[in-house]
Tab-separated table of C-alpha atoms in Angstrom:
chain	number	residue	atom	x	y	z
A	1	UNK	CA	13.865	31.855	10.184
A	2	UNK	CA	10.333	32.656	11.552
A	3	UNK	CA	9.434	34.603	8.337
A	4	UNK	CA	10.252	31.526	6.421
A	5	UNK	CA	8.207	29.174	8.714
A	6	UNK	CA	5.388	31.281	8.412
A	7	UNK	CA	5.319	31.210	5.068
A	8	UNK	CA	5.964	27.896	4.749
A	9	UNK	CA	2.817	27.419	6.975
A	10	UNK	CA	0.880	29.625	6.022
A	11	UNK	CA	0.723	28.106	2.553
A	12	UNK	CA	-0.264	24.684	4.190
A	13	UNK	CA	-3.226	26.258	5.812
A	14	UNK	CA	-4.080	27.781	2.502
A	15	UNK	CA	-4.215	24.714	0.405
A	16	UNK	CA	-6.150	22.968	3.550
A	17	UNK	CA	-8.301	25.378	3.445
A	18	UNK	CA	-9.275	25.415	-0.428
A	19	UNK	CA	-9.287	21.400	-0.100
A	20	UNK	CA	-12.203	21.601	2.407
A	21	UNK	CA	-14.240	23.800	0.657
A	22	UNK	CA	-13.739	22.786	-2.628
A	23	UNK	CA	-11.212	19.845	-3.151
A	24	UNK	CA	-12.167	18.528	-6.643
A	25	UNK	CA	-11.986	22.008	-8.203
A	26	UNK	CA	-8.658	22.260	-6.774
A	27	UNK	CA	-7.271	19.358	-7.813
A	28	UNK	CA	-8.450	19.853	-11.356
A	29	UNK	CA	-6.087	22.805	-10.857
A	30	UNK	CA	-3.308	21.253	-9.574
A	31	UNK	CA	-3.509	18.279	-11.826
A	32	UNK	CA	-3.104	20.842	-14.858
A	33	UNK	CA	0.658	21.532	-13.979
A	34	UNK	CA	1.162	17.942	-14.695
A	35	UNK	CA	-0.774	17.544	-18.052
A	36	UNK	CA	1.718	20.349	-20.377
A	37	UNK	CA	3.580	17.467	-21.934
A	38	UNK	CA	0.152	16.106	-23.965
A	39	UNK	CA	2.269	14.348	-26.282
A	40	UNK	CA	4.020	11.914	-23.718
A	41	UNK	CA	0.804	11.433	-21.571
A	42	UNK	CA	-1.322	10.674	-24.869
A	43	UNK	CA	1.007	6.857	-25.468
A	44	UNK	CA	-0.758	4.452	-23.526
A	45	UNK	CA	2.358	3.267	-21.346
A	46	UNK	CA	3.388	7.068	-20.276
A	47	UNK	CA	0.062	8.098	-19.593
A	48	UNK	CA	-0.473	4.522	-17.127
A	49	UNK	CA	2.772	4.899	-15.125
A	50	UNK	CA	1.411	9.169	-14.539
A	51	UNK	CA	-1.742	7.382	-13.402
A	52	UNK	CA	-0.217	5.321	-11.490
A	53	UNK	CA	1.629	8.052	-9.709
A	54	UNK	CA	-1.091	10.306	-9.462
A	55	UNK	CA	-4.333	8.239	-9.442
A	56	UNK	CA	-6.794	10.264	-9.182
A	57	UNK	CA	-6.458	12.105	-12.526
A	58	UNK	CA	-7.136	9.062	-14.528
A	59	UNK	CA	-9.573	9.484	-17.627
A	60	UNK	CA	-8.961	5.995	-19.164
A	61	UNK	CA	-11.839	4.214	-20.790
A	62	UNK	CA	-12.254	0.300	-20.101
A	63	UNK	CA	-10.869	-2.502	-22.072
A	64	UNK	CA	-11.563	-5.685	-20.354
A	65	UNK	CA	-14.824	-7.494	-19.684
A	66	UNK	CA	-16.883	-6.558	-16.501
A	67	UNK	CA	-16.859	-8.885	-13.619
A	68	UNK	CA	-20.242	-10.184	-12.079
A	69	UNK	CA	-19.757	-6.358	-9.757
A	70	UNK	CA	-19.987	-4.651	-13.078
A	71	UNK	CA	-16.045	-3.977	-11.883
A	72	UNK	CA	-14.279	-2.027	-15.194
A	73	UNK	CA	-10.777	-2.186	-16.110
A	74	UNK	CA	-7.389	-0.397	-17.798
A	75	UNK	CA	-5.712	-1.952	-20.854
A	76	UNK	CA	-3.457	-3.512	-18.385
A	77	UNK	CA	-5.796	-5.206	-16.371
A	78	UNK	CA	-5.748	-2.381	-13.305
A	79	UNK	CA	-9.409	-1.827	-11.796
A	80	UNK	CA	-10.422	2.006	-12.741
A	81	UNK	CA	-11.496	2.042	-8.882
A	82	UNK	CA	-8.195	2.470	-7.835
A	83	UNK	CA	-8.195	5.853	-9.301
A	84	UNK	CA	-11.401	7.243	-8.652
A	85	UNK	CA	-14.534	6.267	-6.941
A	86	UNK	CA	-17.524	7.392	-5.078
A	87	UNK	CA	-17.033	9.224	-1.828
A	88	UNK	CA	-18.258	8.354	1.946
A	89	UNK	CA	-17.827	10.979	4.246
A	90	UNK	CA	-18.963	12.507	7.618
A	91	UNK	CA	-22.479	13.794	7.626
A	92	UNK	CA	-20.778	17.238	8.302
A	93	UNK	CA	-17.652	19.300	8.007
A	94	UNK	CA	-17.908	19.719	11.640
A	95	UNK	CA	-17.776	15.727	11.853
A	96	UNK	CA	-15.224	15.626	9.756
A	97	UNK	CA	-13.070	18.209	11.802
A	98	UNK	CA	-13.486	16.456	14.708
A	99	UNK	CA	-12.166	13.143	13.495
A	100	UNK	CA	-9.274	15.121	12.400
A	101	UNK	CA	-8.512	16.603	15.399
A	102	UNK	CA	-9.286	13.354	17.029
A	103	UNK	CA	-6.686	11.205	14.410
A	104	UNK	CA	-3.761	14.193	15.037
A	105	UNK	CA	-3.529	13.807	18.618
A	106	UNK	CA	-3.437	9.763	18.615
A	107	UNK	CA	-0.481	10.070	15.866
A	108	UNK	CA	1.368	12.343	17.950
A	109	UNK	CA	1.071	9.855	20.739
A	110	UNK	CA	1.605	6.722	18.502
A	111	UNK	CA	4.641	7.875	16.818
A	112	UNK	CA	6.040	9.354	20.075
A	113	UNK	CA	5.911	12.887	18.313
A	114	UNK	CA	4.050	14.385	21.486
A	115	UNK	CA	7.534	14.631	22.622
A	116	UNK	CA	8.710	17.425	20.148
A	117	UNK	CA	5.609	19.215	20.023
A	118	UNK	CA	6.511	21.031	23.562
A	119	UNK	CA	9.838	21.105	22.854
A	120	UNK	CA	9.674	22.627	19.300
A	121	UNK	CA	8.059	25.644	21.461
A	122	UNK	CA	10.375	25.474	23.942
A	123	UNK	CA	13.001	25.932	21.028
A	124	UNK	CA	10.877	28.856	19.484
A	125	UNK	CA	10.779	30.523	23.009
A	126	UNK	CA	14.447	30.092	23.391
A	127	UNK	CA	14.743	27.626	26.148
A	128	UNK	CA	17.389	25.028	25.489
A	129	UNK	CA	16.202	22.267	25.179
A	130	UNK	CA	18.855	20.261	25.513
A	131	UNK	CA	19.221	21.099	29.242
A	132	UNK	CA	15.795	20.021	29.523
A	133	UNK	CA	15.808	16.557	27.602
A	134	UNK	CA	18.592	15.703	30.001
A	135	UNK	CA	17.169	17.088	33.090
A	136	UNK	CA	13.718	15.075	32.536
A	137	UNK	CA	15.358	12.376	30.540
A	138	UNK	CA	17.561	10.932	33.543
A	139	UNK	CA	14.951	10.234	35.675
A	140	UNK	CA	13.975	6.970	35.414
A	141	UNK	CA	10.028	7.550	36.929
A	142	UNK	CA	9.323	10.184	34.969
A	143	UNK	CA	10.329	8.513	31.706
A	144	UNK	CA	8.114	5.418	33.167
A	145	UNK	CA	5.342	7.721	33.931
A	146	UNK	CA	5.187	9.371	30.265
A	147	UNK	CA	5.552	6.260	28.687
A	148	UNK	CA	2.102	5.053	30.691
A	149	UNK	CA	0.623	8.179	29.507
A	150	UNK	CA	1.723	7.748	25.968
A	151	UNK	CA	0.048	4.128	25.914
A	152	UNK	CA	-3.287	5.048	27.334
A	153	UNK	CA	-3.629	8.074	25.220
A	154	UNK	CA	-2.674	6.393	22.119
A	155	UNK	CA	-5.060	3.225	23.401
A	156	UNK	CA	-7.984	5.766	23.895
A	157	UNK	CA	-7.300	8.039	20.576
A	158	UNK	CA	-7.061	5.255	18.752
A	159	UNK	CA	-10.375	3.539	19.994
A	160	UNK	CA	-12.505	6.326	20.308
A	161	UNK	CA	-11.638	7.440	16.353
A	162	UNK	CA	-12.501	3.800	15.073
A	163	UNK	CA	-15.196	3.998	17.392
A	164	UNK	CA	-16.876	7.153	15.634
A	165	UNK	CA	-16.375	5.540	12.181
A	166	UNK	CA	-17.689	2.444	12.840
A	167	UNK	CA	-20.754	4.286	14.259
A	168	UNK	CA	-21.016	5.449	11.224
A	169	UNK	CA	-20.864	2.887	9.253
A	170	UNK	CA	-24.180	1.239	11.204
A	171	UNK	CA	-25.978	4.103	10.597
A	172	UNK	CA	-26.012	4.030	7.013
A	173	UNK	CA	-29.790	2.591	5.874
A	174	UNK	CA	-27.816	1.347	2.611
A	175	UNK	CA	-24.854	-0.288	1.315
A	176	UNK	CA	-23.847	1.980	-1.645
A	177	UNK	CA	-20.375	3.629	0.381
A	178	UNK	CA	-19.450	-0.062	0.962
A	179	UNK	CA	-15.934	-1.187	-0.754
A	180	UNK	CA	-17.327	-4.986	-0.592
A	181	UNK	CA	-21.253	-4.687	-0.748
A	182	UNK	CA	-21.706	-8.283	-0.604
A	183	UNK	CA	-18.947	-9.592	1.985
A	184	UNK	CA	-20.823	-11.144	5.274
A	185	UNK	CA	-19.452	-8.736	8.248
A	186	UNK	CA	-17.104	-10.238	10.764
A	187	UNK	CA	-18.528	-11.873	13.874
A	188	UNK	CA	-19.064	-10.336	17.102
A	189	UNK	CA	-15.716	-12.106	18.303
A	190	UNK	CA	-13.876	-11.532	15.589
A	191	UNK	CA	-14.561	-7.681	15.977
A	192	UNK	CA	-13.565	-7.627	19.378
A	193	UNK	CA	-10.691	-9.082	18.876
A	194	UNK	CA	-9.480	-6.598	16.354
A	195	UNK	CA	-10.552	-3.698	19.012
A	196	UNK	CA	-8.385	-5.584	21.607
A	197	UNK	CA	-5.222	-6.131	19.783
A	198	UNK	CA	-5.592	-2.849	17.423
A	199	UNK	CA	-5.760	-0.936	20.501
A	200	UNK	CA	-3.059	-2.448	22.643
A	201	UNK	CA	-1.102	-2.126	19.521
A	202	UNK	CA	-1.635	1.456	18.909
A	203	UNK	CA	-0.867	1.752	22.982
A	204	UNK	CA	2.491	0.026	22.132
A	205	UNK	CA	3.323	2.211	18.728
A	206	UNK	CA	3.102	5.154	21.064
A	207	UNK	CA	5.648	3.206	23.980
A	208	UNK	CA	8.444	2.327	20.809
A	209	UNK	CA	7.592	5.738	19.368
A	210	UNK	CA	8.021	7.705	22.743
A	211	UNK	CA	11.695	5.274	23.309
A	212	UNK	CA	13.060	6.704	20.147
A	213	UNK	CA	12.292	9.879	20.649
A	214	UNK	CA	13.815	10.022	23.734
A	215	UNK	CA	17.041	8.370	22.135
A	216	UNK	CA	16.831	10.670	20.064
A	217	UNK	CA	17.102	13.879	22.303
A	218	UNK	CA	18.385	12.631	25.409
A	219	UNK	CA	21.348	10.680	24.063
A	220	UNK	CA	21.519	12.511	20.524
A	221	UNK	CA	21.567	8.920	18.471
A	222	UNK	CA	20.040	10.123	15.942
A	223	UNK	CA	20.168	12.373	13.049
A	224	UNK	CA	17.387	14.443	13.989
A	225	UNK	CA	17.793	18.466	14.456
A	226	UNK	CA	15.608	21.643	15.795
A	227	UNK	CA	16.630	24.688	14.120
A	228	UNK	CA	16.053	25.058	9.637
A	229	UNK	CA	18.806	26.885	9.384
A	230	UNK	CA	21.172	23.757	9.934
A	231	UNK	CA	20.970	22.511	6.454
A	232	UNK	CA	18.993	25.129	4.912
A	233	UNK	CA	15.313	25.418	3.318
A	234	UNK	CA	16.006	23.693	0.333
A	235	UNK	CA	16.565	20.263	2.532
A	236	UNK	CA	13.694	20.824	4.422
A	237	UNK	CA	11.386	21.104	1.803
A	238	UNK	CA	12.971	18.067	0.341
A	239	UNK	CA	12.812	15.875	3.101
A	240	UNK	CA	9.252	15.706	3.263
A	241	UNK	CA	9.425	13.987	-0.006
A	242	UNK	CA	12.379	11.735	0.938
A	243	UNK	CA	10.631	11.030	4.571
A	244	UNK	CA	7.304	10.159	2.608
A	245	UNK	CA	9.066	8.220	0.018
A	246	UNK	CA	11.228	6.035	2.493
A	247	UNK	CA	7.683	5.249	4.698
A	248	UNK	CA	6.306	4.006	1.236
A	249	UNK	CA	9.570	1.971	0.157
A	250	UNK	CA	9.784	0.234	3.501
A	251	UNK	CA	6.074	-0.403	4.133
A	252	UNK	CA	5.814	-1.805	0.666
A	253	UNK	CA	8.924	-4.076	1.528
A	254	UNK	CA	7.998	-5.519	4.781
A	255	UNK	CA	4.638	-5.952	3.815
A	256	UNK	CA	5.404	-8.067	0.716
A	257	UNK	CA	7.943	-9.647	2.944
A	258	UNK	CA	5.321	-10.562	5.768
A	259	UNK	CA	3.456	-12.480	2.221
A	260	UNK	CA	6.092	-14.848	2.178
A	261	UNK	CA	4.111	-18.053	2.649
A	262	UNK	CA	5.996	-19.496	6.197
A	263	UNK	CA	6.067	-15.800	7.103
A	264	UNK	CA	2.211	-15.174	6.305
A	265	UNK	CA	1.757	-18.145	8.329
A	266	UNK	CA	2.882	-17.344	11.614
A	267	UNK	CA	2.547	-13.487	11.713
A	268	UNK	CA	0.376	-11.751	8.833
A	269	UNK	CA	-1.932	-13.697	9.021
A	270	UNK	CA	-3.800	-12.821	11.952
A	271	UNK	CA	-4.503	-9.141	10.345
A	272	UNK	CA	-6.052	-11.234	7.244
A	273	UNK	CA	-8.772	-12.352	9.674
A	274	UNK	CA	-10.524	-9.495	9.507
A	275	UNK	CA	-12.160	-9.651	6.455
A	276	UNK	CA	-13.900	-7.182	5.507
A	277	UNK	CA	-11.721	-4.579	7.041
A	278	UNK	CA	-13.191	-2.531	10.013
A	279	UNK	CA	-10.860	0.461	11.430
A	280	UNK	CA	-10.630	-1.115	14.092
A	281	UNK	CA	-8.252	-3.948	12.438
A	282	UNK	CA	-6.007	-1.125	10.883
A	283	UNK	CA	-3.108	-2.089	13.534
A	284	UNK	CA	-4.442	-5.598	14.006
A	285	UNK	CA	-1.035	-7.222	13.405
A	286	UNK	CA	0.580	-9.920	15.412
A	287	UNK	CA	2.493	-7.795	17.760
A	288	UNK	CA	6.052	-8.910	16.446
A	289	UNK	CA	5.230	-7.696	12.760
A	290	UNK	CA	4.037	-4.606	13.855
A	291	UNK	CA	6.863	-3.437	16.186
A	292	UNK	CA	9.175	-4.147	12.583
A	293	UNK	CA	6.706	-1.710	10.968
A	294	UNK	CA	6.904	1.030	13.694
A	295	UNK	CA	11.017	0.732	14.267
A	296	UNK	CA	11.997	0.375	10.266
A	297	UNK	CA	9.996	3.618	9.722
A	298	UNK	CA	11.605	5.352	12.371
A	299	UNK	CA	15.076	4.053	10.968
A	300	UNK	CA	15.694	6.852	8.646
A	301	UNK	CA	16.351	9.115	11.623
A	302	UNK	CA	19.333	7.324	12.622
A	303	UNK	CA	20.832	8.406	8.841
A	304	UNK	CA	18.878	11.211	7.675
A	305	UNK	CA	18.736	14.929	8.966
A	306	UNK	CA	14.928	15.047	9.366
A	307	UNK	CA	13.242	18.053	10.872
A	308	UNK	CA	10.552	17.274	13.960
A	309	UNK	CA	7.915	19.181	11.789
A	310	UNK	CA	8.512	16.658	8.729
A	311	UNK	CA	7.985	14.002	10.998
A	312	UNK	CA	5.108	14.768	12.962
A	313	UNK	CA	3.293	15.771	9.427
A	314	UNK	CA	4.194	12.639	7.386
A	315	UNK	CA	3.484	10.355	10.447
A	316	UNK	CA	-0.028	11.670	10.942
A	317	UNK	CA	-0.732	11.511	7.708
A	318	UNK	CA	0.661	7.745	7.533
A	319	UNK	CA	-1.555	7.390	10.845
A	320	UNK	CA	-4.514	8.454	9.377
A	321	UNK	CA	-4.487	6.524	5.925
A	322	UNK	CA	-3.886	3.657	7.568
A	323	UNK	CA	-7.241	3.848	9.105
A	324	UNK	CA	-8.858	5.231	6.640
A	325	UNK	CA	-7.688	2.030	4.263
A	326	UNK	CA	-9.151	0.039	6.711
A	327	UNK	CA	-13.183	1.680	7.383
A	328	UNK	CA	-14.213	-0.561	3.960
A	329	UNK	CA	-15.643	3.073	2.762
A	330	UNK	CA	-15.339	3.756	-0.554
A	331	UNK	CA	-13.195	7.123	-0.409
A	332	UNK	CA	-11.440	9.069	-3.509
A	333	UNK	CA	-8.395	11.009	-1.341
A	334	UNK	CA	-7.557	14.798	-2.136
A	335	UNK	CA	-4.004	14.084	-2.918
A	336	UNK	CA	-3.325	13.215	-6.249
A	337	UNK	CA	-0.737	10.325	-5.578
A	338	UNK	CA	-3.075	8.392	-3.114
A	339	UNK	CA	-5.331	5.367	-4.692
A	340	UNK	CA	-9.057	4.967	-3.522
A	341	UNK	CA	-10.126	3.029	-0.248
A	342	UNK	CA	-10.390	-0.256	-2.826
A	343	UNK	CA	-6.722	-0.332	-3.690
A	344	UNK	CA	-6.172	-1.477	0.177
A	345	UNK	CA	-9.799	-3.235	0.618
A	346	UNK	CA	-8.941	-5.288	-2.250
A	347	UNK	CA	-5.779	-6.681	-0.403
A	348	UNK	CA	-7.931	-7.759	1.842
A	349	UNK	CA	-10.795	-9.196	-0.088
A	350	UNK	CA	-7.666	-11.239	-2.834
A	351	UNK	CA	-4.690	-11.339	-0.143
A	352	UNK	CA	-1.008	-11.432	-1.806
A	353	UNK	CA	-1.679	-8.077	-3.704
A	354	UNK	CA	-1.699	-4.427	-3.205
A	355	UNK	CA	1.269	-3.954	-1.167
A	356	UNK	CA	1.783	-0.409	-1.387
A	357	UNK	CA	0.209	2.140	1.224
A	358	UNK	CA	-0.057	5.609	0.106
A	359	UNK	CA	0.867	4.447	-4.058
A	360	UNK	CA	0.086	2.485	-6.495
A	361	UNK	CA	3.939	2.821	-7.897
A	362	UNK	CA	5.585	0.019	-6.115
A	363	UNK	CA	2.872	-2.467	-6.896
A	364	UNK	CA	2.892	-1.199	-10.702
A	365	UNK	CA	6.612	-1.345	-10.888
A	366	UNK	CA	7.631	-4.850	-9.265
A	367	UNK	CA	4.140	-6.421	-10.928
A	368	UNK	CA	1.941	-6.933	-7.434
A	369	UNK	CA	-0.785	-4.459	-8.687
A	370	UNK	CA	-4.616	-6.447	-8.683
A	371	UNK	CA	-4.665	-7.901	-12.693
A	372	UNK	CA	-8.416	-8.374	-14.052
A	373	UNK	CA	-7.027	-10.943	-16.110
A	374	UNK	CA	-5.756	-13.244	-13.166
A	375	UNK	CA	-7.206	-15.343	-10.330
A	376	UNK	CA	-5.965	-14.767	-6.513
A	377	UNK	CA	-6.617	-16.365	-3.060
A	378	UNK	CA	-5.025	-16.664	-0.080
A	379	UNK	CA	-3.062	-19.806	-1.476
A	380	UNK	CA	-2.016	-17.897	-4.046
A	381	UNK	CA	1.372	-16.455	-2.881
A	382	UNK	CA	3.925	-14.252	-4.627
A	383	UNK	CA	1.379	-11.263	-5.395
A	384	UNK	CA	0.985	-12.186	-9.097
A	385	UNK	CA	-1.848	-14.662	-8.734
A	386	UNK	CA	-2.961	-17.101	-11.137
A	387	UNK	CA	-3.196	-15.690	-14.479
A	388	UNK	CA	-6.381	-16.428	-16.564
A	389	UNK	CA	-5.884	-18.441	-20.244
């Protein structure tokens, strides 16, 4: 069991590691694996849905007109942005580690994961934890008293890492890393606003978060379990997929379902007002809408053996797109199936688009991907805008 984890780790750290010093090269690499069946990637319609999956590993050429940005499109209409674009970053790797560090501990607070962490080492050590859930779990203060903890750690974590990137942003003596170069920035209320609720929000992500996790353990509701062995390597390597996938099915679902035009309305949007995005707004949803994004992702628990360590991993990652989508920096990610900054920037900038939030395979699939050839605004519901004669 250890021998396997530390493999399994150990390779994780390994591909980290080659991705900070030299992520393009190694995604060139990776991306090579994908590219032995030339014949079916070289039709048009193969080679767009393997872009789609994997955008960053595009090499199509343009074939519409340029907009008055000198924006460039696929044969289908897709912007060539959402594949690959410049890259803003942190003047430093040390920077850059910090806001790391910075994003992991508010995702373990605002998923509630700060719960397993101890008691996946308690576990290793061979305490039971069981005894322990149950022995802390029953009283009623201490649960209060973690949950307070939970809020203002994920309140602060979440501030201060918006905080450093919209530092940042004010620093820069030009506009070239901007997503929208020519959008007017929000006002000074307006910004505030986004700090207040995205905070509070973040604060209560970490309070629902905590609540299931303690369901979870204390009163074993859930399908959740400690020890590999249970159900064997081969489903815990595959649940990462299947966690990641399900995150991505359901955000893209309740999004598009929060466009519905009485929905949009009355919930969604408030998190439209902030326009252009600032990280701050990443979590600026009315509060109802974004308890339904924090509970359905945690659903899967309740019916699929998931392993603490798949969890923790896929919701900091999910944590930490979801600001990044929001800085309005034009970013190219390492991972071959996440789009560019713009895919998320442009749902801003057009509205009922762009639903997806680590793909561009929903939106391709069900039709709600940006089209160069159409018109959109925010009175244009049903994510296929208006399309051009």
């Amino acid at each position: 069991m250890s021998s396997v984890l530390f493999i399994f780790f150990g390779t994780i750290l390994s591909v980290c590691a080659v991705w900070v010093l030299n992520p393009y090269q190694f995604q060139k690499r990776l991306f090579s694996l994908f590219l032995q069946a030339r014949l079916l990637y070289s039709d048009p319609k193969w080679k767009k849905l393997l872009t789609v999956m994997f955008p960053i590993f595009t090499n199509y050429s343009p074939k519409v007109a340029e907009t008055d940005e000198n924006e460039t499109f696929d044969f289908e209409g897709t912007p060539l942005r959402y594949y690959k674009c410049s890259i803003g970053q942190f003047k430093s790797r040390w920077e850059l580690t910090k806001a790391l560090a910075l994003i992991t501990l508010t995702g373990l607070f605002a998923t509630g994961d700060v719960v397993s962490v101890p008691l996946i080492f308690l576990r290793w050590c061979g305490i039971d934890i069981v005894d322990v859930a149950q022995q802390y779990g029953a009283n009623i203060w201490t649960l209060l008293a973690f949950l307070a903890f939970s809020f203002a750690g994920a309140c602060h974590g979440y501030h201060k890492h918006c905080l450093e990137i919209e530092q940042w942003t004010k620093a820069q003596e030009s506009d070239d890393w901007k997503c929208q170069k020519k959008a007017k920035e929000v006002s000074d209320e307006t910004y505030r606003l986004s700090v207040i609720i995205g905070s509070i929000n973040a604060g209560s992500a970490a309070v629902y978060g905590t609540a299931t996790s303690i369901l979870r353990i204390h009163y074993g509701w859930t399908k959740m379990y400690w020890d590999v062995n249970d159900y064997g390597i081969v489903w815990y390597l595959l649940s990462w997929p299947i966690f990641l996938a399900w995150v991505e099915l359901f955000a893209y679902s309740f999004h598009r379902f929060f466009h519905l035009k009485f929905v949009y309305k009355h919930f969604h949007k408030l998190h439209h007002r902030f326009q252009p995005p600032t990280a701050h707004s990443a979590v600026a949803f009315h509060p109802i809408e974004f308890a339904c994004y924090v509970f359905g992702g945690q659903a899967i628990f309740f019916f699929v053996p998931i392993h603490p360590t798949v969890m923790i991993a896929v919701g900091l990652y999910t944590a930490y797109y979801l600001i990044e989508d929001h800085t309005g920096i034009q970013k190219t990610a390492p991972w071959p199936w996440q789009p560019t900054t713009f895919f998320h920037d442009d749902h801003h900038r057009y509205f009922h688009l762009n639903f997806g939030q680590h793909t561009l395979f929903y939106d391709y699939i069900f039709g709600t991907l940006r089209n160069g050839r159409a018109s959109y605004g925010e009175n244009a519901f049903g994510g296929k805008g208006i399309k051009s004669q």
